[in-house]
XYZ file of C-alpha atoms in Angstrom:
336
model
C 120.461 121.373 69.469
C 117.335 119.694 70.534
C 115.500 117.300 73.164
C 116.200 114.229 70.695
C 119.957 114.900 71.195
C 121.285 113.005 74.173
C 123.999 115.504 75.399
C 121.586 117.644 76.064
C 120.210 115.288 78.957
C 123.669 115.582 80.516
C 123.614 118.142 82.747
C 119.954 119.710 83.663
C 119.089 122.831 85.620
C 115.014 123.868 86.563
C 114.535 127.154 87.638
C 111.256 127.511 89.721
C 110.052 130.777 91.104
C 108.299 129.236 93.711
C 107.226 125.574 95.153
C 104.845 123.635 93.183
C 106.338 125.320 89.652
C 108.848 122.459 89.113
C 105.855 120.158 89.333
C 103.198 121.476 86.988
C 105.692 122.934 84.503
C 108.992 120.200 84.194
C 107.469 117.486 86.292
C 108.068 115.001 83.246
C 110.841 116.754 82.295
C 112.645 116.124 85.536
C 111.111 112.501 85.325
C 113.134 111.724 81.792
C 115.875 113.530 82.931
C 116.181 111.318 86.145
C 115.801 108.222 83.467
C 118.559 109.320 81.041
C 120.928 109.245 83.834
C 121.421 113.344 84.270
C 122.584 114.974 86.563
C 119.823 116.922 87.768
C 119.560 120.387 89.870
C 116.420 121.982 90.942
C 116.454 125.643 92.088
C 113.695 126.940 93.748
C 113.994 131.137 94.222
C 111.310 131.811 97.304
C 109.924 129.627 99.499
C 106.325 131.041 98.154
C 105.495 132.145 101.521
C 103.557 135.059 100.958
C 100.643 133.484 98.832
C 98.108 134.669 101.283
C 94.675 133.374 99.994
C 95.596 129.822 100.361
C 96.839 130.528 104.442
C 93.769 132.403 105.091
C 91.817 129.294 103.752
C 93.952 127.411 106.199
C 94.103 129.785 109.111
C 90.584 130.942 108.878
C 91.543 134.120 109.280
C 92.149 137.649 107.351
C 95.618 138.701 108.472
C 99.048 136.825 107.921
C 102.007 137.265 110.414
C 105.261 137.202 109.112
C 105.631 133.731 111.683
C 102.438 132.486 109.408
C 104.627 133.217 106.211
C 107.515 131.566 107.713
C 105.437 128.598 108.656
C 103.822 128.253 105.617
C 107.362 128.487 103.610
C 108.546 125.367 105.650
C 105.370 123.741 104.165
C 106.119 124.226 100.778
C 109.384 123.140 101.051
C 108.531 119.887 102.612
C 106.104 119.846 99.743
C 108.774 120.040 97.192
C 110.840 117.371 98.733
C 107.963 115.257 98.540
C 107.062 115.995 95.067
C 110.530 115.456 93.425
C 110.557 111.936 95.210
C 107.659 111.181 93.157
C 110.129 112.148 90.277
C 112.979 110.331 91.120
C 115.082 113.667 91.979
C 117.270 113.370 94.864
C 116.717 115.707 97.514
C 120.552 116.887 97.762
C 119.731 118.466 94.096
C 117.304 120.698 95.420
C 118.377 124.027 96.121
C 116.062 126.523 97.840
C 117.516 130.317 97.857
C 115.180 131.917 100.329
C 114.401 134.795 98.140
C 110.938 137.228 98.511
C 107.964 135.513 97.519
C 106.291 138.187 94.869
C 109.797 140.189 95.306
C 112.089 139.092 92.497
C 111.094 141.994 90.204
C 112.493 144.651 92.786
C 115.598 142.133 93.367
C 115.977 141.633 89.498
C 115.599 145.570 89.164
C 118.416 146.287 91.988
C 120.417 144.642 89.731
C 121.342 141.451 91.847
C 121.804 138.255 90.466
C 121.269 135.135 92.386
C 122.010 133.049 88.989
C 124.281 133.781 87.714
C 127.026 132.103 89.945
C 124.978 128.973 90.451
C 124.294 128.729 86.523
C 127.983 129.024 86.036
C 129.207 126.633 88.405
C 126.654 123.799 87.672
C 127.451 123.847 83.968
C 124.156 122.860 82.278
C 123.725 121.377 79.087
C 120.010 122.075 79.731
C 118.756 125.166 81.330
C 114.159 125.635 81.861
C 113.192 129.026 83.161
C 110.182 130.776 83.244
C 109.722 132.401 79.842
C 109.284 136.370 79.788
C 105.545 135.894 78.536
C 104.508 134.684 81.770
C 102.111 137.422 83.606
C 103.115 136.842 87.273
C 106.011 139.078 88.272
C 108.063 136.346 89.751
C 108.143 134.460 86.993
C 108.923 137.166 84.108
C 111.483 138.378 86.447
C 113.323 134.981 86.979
C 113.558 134.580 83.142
C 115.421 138.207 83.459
C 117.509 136.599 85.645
C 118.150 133.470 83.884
C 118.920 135.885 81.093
C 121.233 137.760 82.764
C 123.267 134.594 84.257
C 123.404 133.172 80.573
C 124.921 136.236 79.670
C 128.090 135.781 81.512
C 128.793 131.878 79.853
C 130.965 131.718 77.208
C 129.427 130.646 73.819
C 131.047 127.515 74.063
C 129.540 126.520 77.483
C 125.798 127.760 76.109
C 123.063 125.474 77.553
C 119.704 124.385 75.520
C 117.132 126.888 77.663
C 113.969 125.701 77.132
C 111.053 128.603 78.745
C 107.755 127.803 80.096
C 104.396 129.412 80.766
C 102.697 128.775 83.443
C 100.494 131.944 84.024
C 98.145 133.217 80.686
C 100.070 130.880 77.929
C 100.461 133.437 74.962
C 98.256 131.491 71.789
C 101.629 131.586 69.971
C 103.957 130.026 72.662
C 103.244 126.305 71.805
C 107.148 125.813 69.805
C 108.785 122.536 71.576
C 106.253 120.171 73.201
C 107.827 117.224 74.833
C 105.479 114.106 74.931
C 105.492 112.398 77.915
C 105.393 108.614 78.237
C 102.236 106.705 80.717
C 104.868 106.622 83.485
C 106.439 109.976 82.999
C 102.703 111.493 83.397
C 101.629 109.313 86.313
C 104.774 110.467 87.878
C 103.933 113.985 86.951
C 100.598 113.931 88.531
C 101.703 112.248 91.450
C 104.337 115.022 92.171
C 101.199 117.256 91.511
C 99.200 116.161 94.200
C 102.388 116.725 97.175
C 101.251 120.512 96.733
C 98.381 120.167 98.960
C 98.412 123.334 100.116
C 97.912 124.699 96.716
C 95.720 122.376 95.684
C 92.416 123.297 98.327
C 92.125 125.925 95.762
C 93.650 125.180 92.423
C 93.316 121.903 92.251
C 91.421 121.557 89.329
C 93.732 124.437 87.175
C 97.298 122.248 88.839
C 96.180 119.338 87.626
C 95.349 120.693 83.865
C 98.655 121.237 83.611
C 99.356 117.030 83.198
C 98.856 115.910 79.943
C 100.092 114.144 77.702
C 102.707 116.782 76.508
C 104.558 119.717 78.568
C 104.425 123.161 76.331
C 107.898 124.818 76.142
C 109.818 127.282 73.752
C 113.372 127.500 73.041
C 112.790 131.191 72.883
C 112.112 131.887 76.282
C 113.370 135.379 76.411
C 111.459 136.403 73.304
C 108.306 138.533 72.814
C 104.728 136.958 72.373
C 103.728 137.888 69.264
C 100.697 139.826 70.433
C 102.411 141.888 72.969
C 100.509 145.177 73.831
C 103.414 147.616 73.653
C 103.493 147.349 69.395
C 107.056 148.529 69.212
C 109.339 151.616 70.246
C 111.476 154.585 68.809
C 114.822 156.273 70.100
C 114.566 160.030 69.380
C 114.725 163.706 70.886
C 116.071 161.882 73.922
C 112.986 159.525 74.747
C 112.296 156.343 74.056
C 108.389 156.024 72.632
C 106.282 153.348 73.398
C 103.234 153.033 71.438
C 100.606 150.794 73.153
C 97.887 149.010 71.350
C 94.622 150.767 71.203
C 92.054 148.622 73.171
C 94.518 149.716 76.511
C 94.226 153.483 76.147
C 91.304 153.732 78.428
C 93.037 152.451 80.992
C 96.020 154.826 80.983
C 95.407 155.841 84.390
C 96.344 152.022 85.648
C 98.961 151.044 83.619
C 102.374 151.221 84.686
C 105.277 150.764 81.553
C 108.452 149.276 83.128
C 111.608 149.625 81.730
C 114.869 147.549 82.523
C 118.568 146.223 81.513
C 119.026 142.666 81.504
C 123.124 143.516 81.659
C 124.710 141.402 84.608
C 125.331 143.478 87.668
C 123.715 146.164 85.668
C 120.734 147.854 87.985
C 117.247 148.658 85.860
C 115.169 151.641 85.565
C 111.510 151.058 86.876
C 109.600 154.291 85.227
C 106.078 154.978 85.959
C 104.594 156.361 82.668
C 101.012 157.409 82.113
C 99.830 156.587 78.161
C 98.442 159.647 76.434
C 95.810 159.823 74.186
C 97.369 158.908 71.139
C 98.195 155.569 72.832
C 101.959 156.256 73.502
C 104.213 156.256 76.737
C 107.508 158.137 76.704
C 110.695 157.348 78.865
C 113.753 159.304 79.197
C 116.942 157.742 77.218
C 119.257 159.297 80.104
C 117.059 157.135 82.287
C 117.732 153.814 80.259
C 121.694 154.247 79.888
C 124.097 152.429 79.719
C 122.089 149.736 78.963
C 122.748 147.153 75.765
C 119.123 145.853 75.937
C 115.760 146.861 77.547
C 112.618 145.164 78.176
C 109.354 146.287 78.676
C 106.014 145.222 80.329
C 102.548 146.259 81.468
C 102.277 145.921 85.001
C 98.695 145.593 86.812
C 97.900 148.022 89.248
C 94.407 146.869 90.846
C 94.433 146.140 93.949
C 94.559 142.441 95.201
C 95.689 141.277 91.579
C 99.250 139.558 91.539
C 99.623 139.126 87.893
C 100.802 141.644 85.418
C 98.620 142.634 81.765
C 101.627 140.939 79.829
C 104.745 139.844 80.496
C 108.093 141.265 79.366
C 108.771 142.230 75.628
C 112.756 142.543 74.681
C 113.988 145.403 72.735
C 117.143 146.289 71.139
C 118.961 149.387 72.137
C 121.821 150.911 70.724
C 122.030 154.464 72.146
C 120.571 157.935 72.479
C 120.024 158.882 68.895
C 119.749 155.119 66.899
C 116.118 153.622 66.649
C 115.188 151.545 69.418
C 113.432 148.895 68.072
C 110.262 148.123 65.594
C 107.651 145.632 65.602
C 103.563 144.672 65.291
C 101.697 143.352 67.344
C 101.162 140.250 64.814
C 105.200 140.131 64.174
C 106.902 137.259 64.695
C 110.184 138.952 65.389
C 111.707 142.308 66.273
C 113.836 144.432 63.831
C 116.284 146.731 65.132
C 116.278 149.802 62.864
């Protein structure tokens, strides 16, 4: 299936990880969806109320009370209503689910899933996520999600999912642009500009995001090509993760994390320090019972919120087969 094919405009679900993502990623999207008559649902995860530099802009002031955070959630909300009645979205198709802002990876790795149920019910015949490329946690971890609630539909009810980037597009993510008409971009930018709180210091990076074409992949839960972890092996009871060379001196600040995307299935977050021969090593006992595993580089500096790269999927099959095998210029991952 693809965008040209009008059952997939039926039914569509957006998945935002926070306020103002729905804009700058699906904004036309929404907009053409709204036009071919579908029924739409937008599902925001957090309010995005702990984005502190923008409230300290606001509130002139270094620390942030939880009553700031809940003020400051409110605001984004309101902002969301107003942007998707730029789009034509009706505000009863806007679902907010309250989650932690910069908290889903901890939610998605306590195994909970807020999707899965919602996904299910509303029955989409198109489904946009975050893709697993993106670096902010949030985001990688809602297309874990989105993963995990797909994995409970039959094959028969499978929706379209279309993945987007939103934070450090990979060069090879560009698959399924959809060109946007005049009014479908005016409409876009419009729903933009409702984020003001976002915009007093990203206005310029929100509104490079409308063009004339949105930037999606129909491979949302797939690796970026040029992935840092360059692929893994299953034996003597670890799983071996050998990291591309340019990241070895910084061993001491890179954290490998290691997860199942099984529904109801809680992950493994391992702490593992690379060695000099540019490898990382994780228990299997750790990883089972897990089906399938995916791994990232998380950032550990202080005061940065995004990750080094977003989440790479591997294949697992069990304590003695090969994990998985791959390059770091690979288009795809072989299980061995």
């Amino acid at each position: 299936m693809n965008l040209a094919n009008p059952v997939i405009w039926r039914r569509v679900m957006v998945v935002a990880p926070h306020p103002d993502d729905e804009s700058i990623a699906a904004g036309g999207l929404l907009a053409r969806a709204v036009t071919r008559g579908a029924i739409v649902r937008l599902v925001c995860l957090t309010d995005g109320e702990s984005n502190p530099w923008p409230q300290r802009f606001f509130l002139r002031r270094w620390r942030i009370t939880e009553a700031d955070r809940a003020r400051w959630g409110a605001l984004r909300r309101a902002e969301v209503f107003a942007a998707v009645g730029c789009l034509g979205v009706p505000e009863d198709a806007v679902q907010f689910l309250g989650l932690p802002d910069q908290g889903l990876t901890r939610l998605m790795l306590r195994g909970e899933d807020p999707l899965g149920g919602l996904v299910a019910d509303f029955r989409p015949t198109l489904l946009v996520t975050p893709a697993v490329q993106d670096l902010h946690p949030d985001h990688s971890a809602t297309a874990l999600l989105a993963a995990r609630a797909l994995a409970m539909l039959e094959r028969r009810a499978q929706p379209l999912s279309l993945g987007y980037v939103v934070h450090g597009t990979p060069k090879d993510f560009e698959r399924m642009p959809l060109a946007l008409t005049t009014e479908e971009r005016r409409r876009k930018r419009d729903a933009v500009l409702c984020h003001e709180s976002q915009l007093v210091l990203s206005r310029r990076r929100f509104l490079a995001h409308v063009k004339d074409s949105e930037c999606f992949t129909d491979q949302p839960f797939a690796e970026s090509a040029k992935h840092p972890v360059l692929d893994a092996v299953a034996e003597d009871g670890v799983l071996r993760l050998r990291l591309a060379p340019r990241l070895r001196p910084f061993r001491r600040e890179t954290l490998v994390l290691v997860t199942s995307d099984a529904p109801g299935s809680p992950g493994v977050r391992c702490a593992v320090h690379v060695g000099s021969n540019g490898e990382a090593t994780v228990p299997i006992d750790a990883l089972l019972p897990a089906a399938r595993i995916f791994v990232k580089l998380e950032q550990r500096w202080p005061f940065l919120i995004f990750d080094r790269a977003g989440w790479r999927p591997a294949l697992f099959h069990g304590a003695t087969a090969g994990a998985w095998a791959g390059s770091s210029d690979a288009d795809t991952l072989e299980a061995r």
